[in-house]
Each structure stands twice: as C-alpha cells, then as structure tokens.
mmCIF file of C-alpha atoms and ligand atoms in Angstrom:
data_model
loop_
_atom_site.group_PDB
_atom_site.id
_atom_site.type_symbol
_atom_site.label_atom_id
_atom_site.label_comp_id
_atom_site.label_asym_id
_atom_site.label_seq_id
_atom_site.Cartn_x
_atom_site.Cartn_y
_atom_site.Cartn_z
ATOM 1 C CA MET A 5 11.071 7.627 37.865
ATOM 2 C CA LEU A 6 9.364 5.340 35.334
ATOM 3 C CA LEU A 7 11.284 4.740 32.120
ATOM 4 C CA LYS A 8 9.459 5.761 28.936
ATOM 5 C CA PRO A 9 8.322 2.758 26.898
ATOM 6 C CA PHE A 10 10.966 2.066 24.237
ATOM 7 C CA LYS A 11 9.017 3.451 21.270
ATOM 8 C CA LYS A 12 8.016 6.619 23.095
ATOM 9 C CA LYS A 13 11.585 7.453 24.013
ATOM 10 C CA TRP A 14 11.860 9.051 20.556
ATOM 11 C CA TYR A 15 8.967 11.462 21.133
ATOM 12 C CA GLY A 16 10.045 15.095 21.236
ATOM 13 C CA ARG A 17 13.504 14.364 19.836
ATOM 14 C CA ARG A 18 14.852 16.615 17.113
ATOM 15 C CA TYR A 19 16.780 15.511 14.079
ATOM 16 C CA GLY A 20 17.829 18.486 11.972
ATOM 17 C CA ASP A 21 14.658 20.338 11.018
ATOM 18 C CA TYR A 22 12.335 17.616 12.284
ATOM 19 C CA LYS A 23 10.768 16.936 15.666
ATOM 20 C CA ILE A 24 9.236 13.505 16.338
ATOM 21 C CA GLU A 25 5.669 13.823 17.642
ATOM 22 C CA LYS A 26 4.153 10.346 17.816
ATOM 23 C CA MET A 27 4.229 6.850 16.385
ATOM 24 C CA LEU A 28 2.068 6.170 13.313
ATOM 25 C CA GLY A 29 2.665 2.485 12.879
ATOM 26 C CA GLU A 30 5.111 -0.343 13.238
ATOM 27 C CA GLY A 31 5.953 -2.926 10.616
ATOM 28 C CA ARG A 32 8.392 -5.778 10.162
ATOM 29 C CA PHE A 33 11.217 -3.491 9.146
ATOM 30 C CA GLY A 34 10.700 -0.226 10.863
ATOM 31 C CA ILE A 35 8.651 2.197 12.847
ATOM 32 C CA CYS A 36 6.979 5.226 11.291
ATOM 33 C CA TYR A 37 6.675 8.433 13.283
ATOM 34 C CA LEU A 38 4.729 11.578 12.603
ATOM 35 C CA ALA A 39 7.124 14.524 12.837
ATOM 36 C CA THR A 40 6.845 18.275 12.354
ATOM 37 C CA THR A 41 9.149 20.659 10.538
ATOM 38 C CA ASN A 42 10.255 23.982 12.014
ATOM 39 C CA GLN A 43 7.416 25.535 9.979
ATOM 40 C CA GLY A 44 4.866 23.214 11.594
ATOM 41 C CA ALA A 45 4.260 20.991 8.527
ATOM 42 C CA PHE A 46 3.820 17.244 8.987
ATOM 43 C CA VAL A 47 6.304 14.688 7.642
ATOM 44 C CA VAL A 48 6.863 10.993 8.307
ATOM 45 C CA ILE A 49 10.113 9.620 9.686
ATOM 46 C CA LYS A 50 10.574 5.942 8.905
ATOM 47 C CA ARG A 51 13.151 4.536 11.285
ATOM 48 C CA PHE A 52 14.710 1.168 10.574
ATOM 49 C CA LYS A 53 14.895 -1.361 13.352
ATOM 50 C CA PRO A 54 18.567 -1.877 14.268
ATOM 51 C CA HIS A 55 18.601 -5.634 13.563
ATOM 52 C CA ILE A 56 17.118 -5.019 10.104
ATOM 53 C CA LEU A 57 19.754 -2.380 9.431
ATOM 54 C CA LYS A 58 22.584 -4.781 10.133
ATOM 55 C CA LYS A 59 21.093 -7.575 8.062
ATOM 56 C CA ASN A 60 19.839 -5.869 4.932
ATOM 57 C CA GLU A 61 22.005 -2.849 4.211
ATOM 58 C CA GLN A 62 21.612 -3.221 0.454
ATOM 59 C CA LYS A 63 17.854 -3.772 0.578
ATOM 60 C CA ASN A 64 17.174 -0.884 2.971
ATOM 61 C CA VAL A 65 18.567 1.730 0.666
ATOM 62 C CA CYS A 66 16.486 0.214 -2.130
ATOM 63 C CA GLU A 67 13.357 1.960 -0.810
ATOM 64 C CA ALA A 68 15.102 5.350 -0.809
ATOM 65 C CA VAL A 69 16.562 4.788 -4.271
ATOM 66 C CA MET A 70 13.152 3.846 -5.687
ATOM 67 C CA LEU A 71 11.355 6.759 -4.030
ATOM 68 C CA SER A 72 13.973 9.237 -5.198
ATOM 69 C CA LYS A 73 13.161 8.277 -8.800
ATOM 70 C CA LEU A 74 9.426 8.872 -8.406
ATOM 71 C CA ASN A 75 7.345 11.978 -8.745
ATOM 72 C CA HIS A 76 3.650 11.132 -8.492
ATOM 73 C CA HIS A 77 0.975 12.913 -6.461
ATOM 74 C CA ALA A 78 -0.201 9.596 -4.940
ATOM 75 C CA ILE A 79 3.254 8.435 -3.785
ATOM 76 C CA PRO A 80 5.065 10.041 -0.831
ATOM 77 C CA LYS A 81 8.123 12.005 -1.873
ATOM 78 C CA LEU A 82 11.463 11.227 -0.266
ATOM 79 C CA LEU A 83 12.388 14.435 1.544
ATOM 80 C CA GLY A 84 15.655 13.342 3.124
ATOM 81 C CA VAL A 85 17.675 10.716 4.951
ATOM 82 C CA ILE A 86 18.562 10.887 8.664
ATOM 83 C CA ASN A 87 21.865 9.248 9.437
ATOM 84 C CA ASP A 88 22.313 9.857 13.136
ATOM 85 C CA LYS A 89 24.183 7.484 15.437
ATOM 86 C CA GLU A 90 20.936 6.487 17.147
ATOM 87 C CA LEU A 91 18.475 6.868 14.275
ATOM 88 C CA TYR A 92 18.813 5.837 10.670
ATOM 89 C CA GLY A 93 15.762 6.465 8.558
ATOM 90 C CA PHE A 94 13.992 8.318 5.796
ATOM 91 C CA VAL A 95 11.943 11.479 5.864
ATOM 92 C CA LEU A 96 8.827 11.113 3.737
ATOM 93 C CA GLU A 97 6.013 13.363 2.623
ATOM 94 C CA TYR A 98 2.986 12.912 4.897
ATOM 95 C CA LYS A 99 -0.093 11.588 3.113
ATOM 96 C CA LEU A 100 -3.569 11.761 4.563
ATOM 97 C CA GLY A 101 -5.278 8.530 5.541
ATOM 98 C CA PRO A 102 -6.687 6.374 7.062
ATOM 99 C CA THR A 103 -5.391 3.125 5.594
ATOM 100 C CA ALA A 104 -7.848 0.862 3.790
ATOM 101 C CA GLU A 105 -7.211 -1.632 6.605
ATOM 102 C CA THR A 106 -8.392 0.840 9.258
ATOM 103 C CA MET A 107 -11.465 1.723 7.196
ATOM 104 C CA LEU A 108 -12.395 -1.935 6.729
ATOM 105 C CA PHE A 109 -11.662 -3.391 10.138
ATOM 106 C CA LYS A 110 -11.878 -0.502 12.611
ATOM 107 C CA GLN A 111 -14.398 1.812 10.962
ATOM 108 C CA LYS A 112 -16.316 -1.100 9.359
ATOM 109 C CA TYR A 113 -16.710 1.019 6.239
ATOM 110 C CA GLY A 114 -18.664 -0.549 3.366
ATOM 111 C CA PHE A 115 -17.367 0.363 -0.105
ATOM 112 C CA ASN A 116 -20.002 0.635 -2.842
ATOM 113 C CA LYS A 117 -19.266 -0.304 -6.454
ATOM 114 C CA THR A 118 -18.648 3.273 -7.560
ATOM 115 C CA GLU A 119 -16.053 3.684 -4.810
ATOM 116 C CA ILE A 120 -14.444 0.356 -5.722
ATOM 117 C CA PHE A 121 -14.258 1.507 -9.333
ATOM 118 C CA ASN A 122 -12.727 4.873 -8.352
ATOM 119 C CA ILE A 123 -10.173 3.328 -6.011
ATOM 120 C CA GLY A 124 -9.327 0.581 -8.534
ATOM 121 C CA SER A 125 -8.856 3.165 -11.308
ATOM 122 C CA GLN A 126 -6.478 5.224 -9.161
ATOM 123 C CA LEU A 127 -4.449 2.166 -8.170
ATOM 124 C CA ILE A 128 -4.212 1.045 -11.802
ATOM 125 C CA SER A 129 -2.968 4.484 -12.749
ATOM 126 C CA ILE A 130 -0.319 4.359 -9.966
ATOM 127 C CA ILE A 131 0.777 0.857 -11.084
ATOM 128 C CA LYS A 132 0.961 2.090 -14.694
ATOM 129 C CA TYR A 133 3.266 4.883 -13.542
ATOM 130 C CA LEU A 134 5.459 2.533 -11.460
ATOM 131 C CA HIS A 135 5.721 -0.174 -14.116
ATOM 132 C CA GLY A 136 6.509 2.522 -16.680
ATOM 133 C CA LYS A 137 9.493 3.429 -14.476
ATOM 134 C CA GLY A 138 10.502 -0.242 -14.253
ATOM 135 C CA ILE A 139 9.414 -0.652 -10.601
ATOM 136 C CA VAL A 140 7.295 -3.446 -9.063
ATOM 137 C CA HIS A 141 5.765 -2.467 -5.691
ATOM 138 C CA ARG A 142 5.244 -6.050 -4.421
ATOM 139 C CA ASP A 143 3.289 -5.048 -1.317
ATOM 140 C CA LEU A 144 0.058 -3.459 -2.499
ATOM 141 C CA ARG A 145 -1.984 -4.496 0.531
ATOM 142 C CA ILE A 146 -4.719 -2.863 2.599
ATOM 143 C CA PRO A 147 -2.316 -1.444 5.252
ATOM 144 C CA ASN A 148 -0.283 0.230 2.502
ATOM 145 C CA VAL A 149 -3.070 2.151 0.789
ATOM 146 C CA LEU A 150 -4.243 5.412 2.328
ATOM 147 C CA ILE A 151 -7.646 6.791 1.367
ATOM 148 C CA HIS A 152 -8.695 10.343 2.079
ATOM 149 C CA ASP A 153 -11.856 11.856 0.565
ATOM 150 C CA GLY A 154 -11.806 9.136 -2.082
ATOM 151 C CA LYS A 155 -8.204 9.972 -3.051
ATOM 152 C CA VAL A 156 -5.702 7.126 -2.838
ATOM 153 C CA SER A 157 -1.997 7.150 -1.859
ATOM 154 C CA LEU A 158 0.312 4.148 -2.045
ATOM 155 C CA ILE A 159 2.962 3.890 0.678
ATOM 156 C CA ASP A 160 5.650 1.467 1.859
ATOM 157 C CA PHE A 161 8.157 0.818 -0.890
ATOM 158 C CA GLY A 162 10.183 -1.463 1.403
ATOM 159 C CA LEU A 163 9.690 -4.477 -0.879
ATOM 160 C CA ALA A 164 9.703 -2.560 -4.186
ATOM 161 C CA ARG A 165 12.300 -3.729 -6.713
ATOM 162 C CA TRP A 166 13.337 -3.173 -10.295
ATOM 163 C CA GLY A 167 11.102 -5.469 -12.344
ATOM 164 C CA ASP A 168 12.990 -8.155 -14.231
ATOM 165 C CA HIS A 169 10.211 -10.430 -15.600
ATOM 166 C CA GLU A 170 11.636 -13.256 -13.462
ATOM 167 C CA ARG A 171 12.018 -13.074 -9.701
ATOM 168 C CA TYR A 172 10.575 -9.566 -9.621
ATOM 169 C CA ASN A 173 7.845 -9.989 -12.155
ATOM 170 C CA PHE A 174 5.474 -7.079 -12.763
ATOM 171 C CA ASP A 175 2.418 -9.336 -12.452
ATOM 172 C CA GLN A 176 3.036 -9.671 -8.694
ATOM 173 C CA ASP A 177 1.292 -6.299 -8.402
ATOM 174 C CA PHE A 178 -1.749 -7.637 -10.268
ATOM 175 C CA SER A 179 -2.487 -10.396 -7.765
ATOM 176 C CA TYR A 180 -2.069 -7.957 -4.872
ATOM 177 C CA LEU A 181 -4.468 -5.573 -6.605
ATOM 178 C CA GLY A 182 -6.986 -8.387 -7.138
ATOM 179 C CA ASP A 183 -6.821 -9.332 -3.455
ATOM 180 C CA PHE A 184 -7.110 -5.696 -2.448
ATOM 181 C CA LEU A 185 -10.248 -5.089 -4.524
ATOM 182 C CA LEU A 186 -11.864 -8.289 -3.284
ATOM 183 C CA TYR A 187 -11.403 -6.994 0.283
ATOM 184 C CA LEU A 188 -13.399 -3.920 -0.747
ATOM 185 C CA HIS A 189 -16.160 -6.092 -2.270
ATOM 186 C CA TYR A 190 -16.334 -8.156 0.930
ATOM 187 C CA SER A 191 -16.876 -4.977 2.985
ATOM 188 C CA THR A 192 -20.607 -5.037 2.084
ATOM 189 C CA PHE A 193 -20.995 -8.807 1.965
ATOM 190 C CA LYS A 194 -23.667 -10.262 4.240
ATOM 191 C CA LYS A 195 -23.305 -13.957 4.813
ATOM 192 C CA GLN A 196 -26.642 -15.682 4.233
ATOM 193 C CA GLN A 197 -25.695 -19.333 4.248
ATOM 194 C CA ARG A 198 -23.765 -21.281 6.814
ATOM 195 C CA VAL A 199 -21.429 -22.837 4.300
ATOM 196 C CA SER A 200 -18.683 -20.700 2.878
ATOM 197 C CA LYS A 201 -18.413 -20.582 -0.880
ATOM 198 C CA PRO A 202 -15.505 -19.337 -2.958
ATOM 199 C CA TRP A 203 -15.445 -15.565 -3.553
ATOM 200 C CA TYR A 204 -16.559 -15.918 -7.182
ATOM 201 C CA GLU A 205 -19.740 -17.661 -6.022
ATOM 202 C CA GLU A 206 -20.681 -15.704 -2.924
ATOM 203 C CA LEU A 207 -19.856 -12.117 -3.940
ATOM 204 C CA ASP A 208 -22.231 -10.063 -6.062
ATOM 205 C CA LEU A 209 -19.966 -9.820 -9.123
ATOM 206 C CA THR A 210 -20.662 -9.741 -12.845
ATOM 207 C CA ASN A 211 -19.142 -12.382 -15.137
ATOM 208 C CA GLU A 212 -16.721 -9.751 -16.446
ATOM 209 C CA GLN A 213 -15.596 -8.907 -12.913
ATOM 210 C CA ILE A 214 -15.089 -12.587 -12.067
ATOM 211 C CA HIS A 215 -13.035 -13.031 -15.225
ATOM 212 C CA LEU A 216 -10.993 -9.905 -14.376
ATOM 213 C CA TYR A 217 -10.232 -11.017 -10.817
ATOM 214 C CA LYS A 218 -9.492 -14.611 -11.825
ATOM 215 C CA ARG A 219 -6.914 -13.375 -14.325
ATOM 216 C CA MET A 220 -5.442 -10.977 -11.748
ATOM 217 C CA LEU A 221 -5.152 -13.803 -9.224
ATOM 218 C CA ARG A 222 -3.682 -16.097 -11.892
ATOM 219 C CA LEU A 223 -6.554 -18.559 -11.620
ATOM 220 C CA GLU A 224 -6.976 -17.994 -15.358
ATOM 221 C CA ASP A 225 -4.554 -16.834 -18.042
ATOM 222 C CA PRO A 226 -2.573 -14.098 -16.169
ATOM 223 C CA TYR A 227 -2.293 -10.555 -17.509
ATOM 224 C CA SER A 228 0.968 -9.817 -19.213
ATOM 225 C CA ASN A 229 0.895 -6.081 -18.567
ATOM 226 C CA ILE A 230 -1.079 -3.376 -16.780
ATOM 227 C CA HIS A 231 -2.599 -2.011 -20.006
ATOM 228 C CA GLU A 232 -4.255 -5.349 -20.730
ATOM 229 C CA LEU A 233 -5.553 -5.440 -17.160
ATOM 230 C CA GLU A 234 -6.839 -1.870 -17.362
ATOM 231 C CA ARG A 235 -8.803 -2.670 -20.525
ATOM 232 C CA ASP A 236 -10.623 -5.545 -18.784
ATOM 233 C CA PHE A 237 -11.141 -3.437 -15.659
ATOM 234 C CA LEU A 238 -12.935 -0.765 -17.671
ATOM 235 C CA ILE A 239 -15.088 -3.413 -19.387
ATOM 236 C CA ALA A 240 -15.900 -5.110 -16.078
ATOM 237 C CA PHE A 241 -16.981 -1.852 -14.450
ATOM 238 C CA ARG A 242 -18.447 -0.150 -17.526
ATOM 239 C CA ALA A 243 -22.041 -0.584 -16.363
ATOM 240 C CA ASN A 244 -20.826 0.651 -13.033
ATOM 241 C CA SER A 245 -23.750 1.745 -10.887
ATOM 242 C CA ASP A 246 -25.167 0.938 -7.487
ATOM 243 C CA LYS A 247 -28.210 -1.090 -8.184
HETATM 244 N N1 ATP B 2 3.910 8.767 3.886
HETATM 245 C C1 ATP B 2 3.056 8.459 4.849
HETATM 246 N N2 ATP B 2 2.037 9.289 5.141
HETATM 247 C C2 ATP B 2 1.186 8.995 6.149
HETATM 248 N N3 ATP B 2 1.274 7.906 6.935
HETATM 249 C C3 ATP B 2 2.264 7.048 6.688
HETATM 250 C C4 ATP B 2 3.213 7.269 5.632
HETATM 251 N N4 ATP B 2 4.101 6.261 5.640
HETATM 252 C C5 ATP B 2 3.730 5.434 6.626
HETATM 253 N N5 ATP B 2 2.629 5.891 7.267
HETATM 254 C C6 ATP B 2 1.945 5.256 8.413
HETATM 255 O O1 ATP B 2 2.858 4.404 9.093
HETATM 256 C C7 ATP B 2 2.428 3.033 9.026
HETATM 257 C C8 ATP B 2 3.626 2.115 8.773
HETATM 258 O O2 ATP B 2 4.214 2.473 7.517
HETATM 259 P P1 ATP B 2 4.984 1.454 6.579
HETATM 260 O O3 ATP B 2 4.025 0.379 6.159
HETATM 261 O O4 ATP B 2 5.674 2.210 5.502
HETATM 262 O O5 ATP B 2 6.052 0.890 7.608
HETATM 263 P P2 ATP B 2 6.861 -0.433 7.627
HETATM 264 O O6 ATP B 2 7.569 -0.408 8.908
HETATM 265 O O7 ATP B 2 7.681 -0.569 6.392
HETATM 266 O O8 ATP B 2 5.762 -1.542 7.575
HETATM 267 P P3 ATP B 2 5.964 -3.007 7.018
HETATM 268 O O9 ATP B 2 7.066 -3.582 7.812
HETATM 269 O O10 ATP B 2 4.616 -3.638 7.229
HETATM 270 O O11 ATP B 2 6.335 -2.940 5.571
HETATM 271 C C9 ATP B 2 1.391 3.004 7.902
HETATM 272 O O12 ATP B 2 0.434 2.008 8.107
HETATM 273 C C10 ATP B 2 0.788 4.394 7.962
HETATM 274 O O13 ATP B 2 -0.214 4.450 8.953
#
C-alpha cells in the first residue's frame, strides 16, 4: 500500500469537534487546514510545524494571545486551541478569499482605482483598530489579505507584536501597506518602454498619491501614526474615479 503524502495524512482526522478536510496553505511556521465542525461549518486549523514549536514556544502563543484580544469583523476570531500529542495548533474562524496574491498572480485580476481606494480604506480601518489595541501586524502582505466581493480580511498574526515604538514600531505596518497598494496599482500596468523606471515614474499616479506612498515607504518624512496617513490617503484618492 502507498503511504499518504505527509501533509495528507491529517485529512479526515478528528480533533474534538473538528474534522480536517484539506490543506489551505503552508507557510514558514505552520500549515493551515480547512476543517468542518460537527454542524458542518468551516473553520481553519493552523498547525505548527514541530521544529518551530520546539524553537519558539513563547512566540507561538503570541499569535493566540493577540487574536484572543481582538474582535473585528475583518480579523479571524480565535475559536480554540488544539493541544493533542500529535497536533498543536489554533482553531480560527474561516474567512472567504481568495488572497490578494492569488487574484494578482493566478487570476491575473486588474484592480481599478475605485477598488484600490476601497481596499486601502478597509485596510486602514483594520490598522487603526489594531494600533488602537497596541498591536502591530508586521506582515501585511498580499498572501495575508483575503478579498471576497470587495470585502477584505486580514489573516496571519504570526509576526504580530505589542507595539513599542522601538523594535516593534507601528510604522512597520505603513510600509507594508504602501507595498501592498503598489502591487494593486501594478496589476493594470502595461509596460511600454524597454527600460524599467521607478514606480513613481512608471505608474499612473497623482502627485498626492506619490507623496502618500513615498511617506508610507519612508522615502520621505515617515508617518507618525495611522490617522496622519489616513488623512493623506483620503486627499490622494479624493478625486477618485476611473478616467
Ligand atoms: N482564517 C482563515 N480563513 C481562510 N483561509 C485562511 C485563514 N487562515 C489561513 N488561511 C489560508 O491558509 C494560508 C496560510 O495561512 P497563514 O498565512 O496564516 O499560515 P502561516 O503558516 O502562518 O504562513 P506564513 O508562515 O507565511 O506566515 C493562507 O494563505 C490562506 O489561504
């Protein structure tokens, strides 16, 4: 008999009320599985890789501690912890996707300016909520943002920490957000010249948008808080329309 590939060996297994159905994705730290409850609802089980568990005990629980403090419709709720001899992990609320990464690189989706504004506004509102709770996400990247029907969810709090204005400075989230939004702008970019130019020359951006992104990316005077950033974001997108 053929052995099941390692990751699939978990399929069909039950842990308390949850049955593992299939793998959703694998990262540096763990593997996420789609699971069902006894009532047939979907949840996510995030299982830590054993070598990560041994190394980072303190840091692993960090994600659960952070999530347990949060209650926001765009952030998965922590539903429980599984502490079985063969599986240690978290049970998380299932959020609908796909990820922005899948939309950009697999579906080749092109985001128009209205969509970029709507997604940016939602992310700013999530960051405002997190920073208000003293938390820096530190990993706001395209694989960690789910988008369904224009509604955004932010996942993966594995690197999130209590902000301290030093090592875990809140402005780390601003540069990630800047990068993220530039990815969305590039989704409709058609290269016309052979030579590559910097983003602020080749993308179709207004002066206000360039100023906004340069400050987010710390190429100009960095933002000191999310409220300051939000103000410039609204100015930069105020004449927001698809010309
Ligand atoms: N709450 C959720 N709802 C829906 N899908 C999810 C959820 N959490 C994770 N996923 C899926 O599982 C994948 C991996 O999740 P996540 O990034 O949290 O794992 P990770 O192992 O910590 O990754 P990394 O090591 O890159 O930080 C995601 O890209 C997403 O497709």
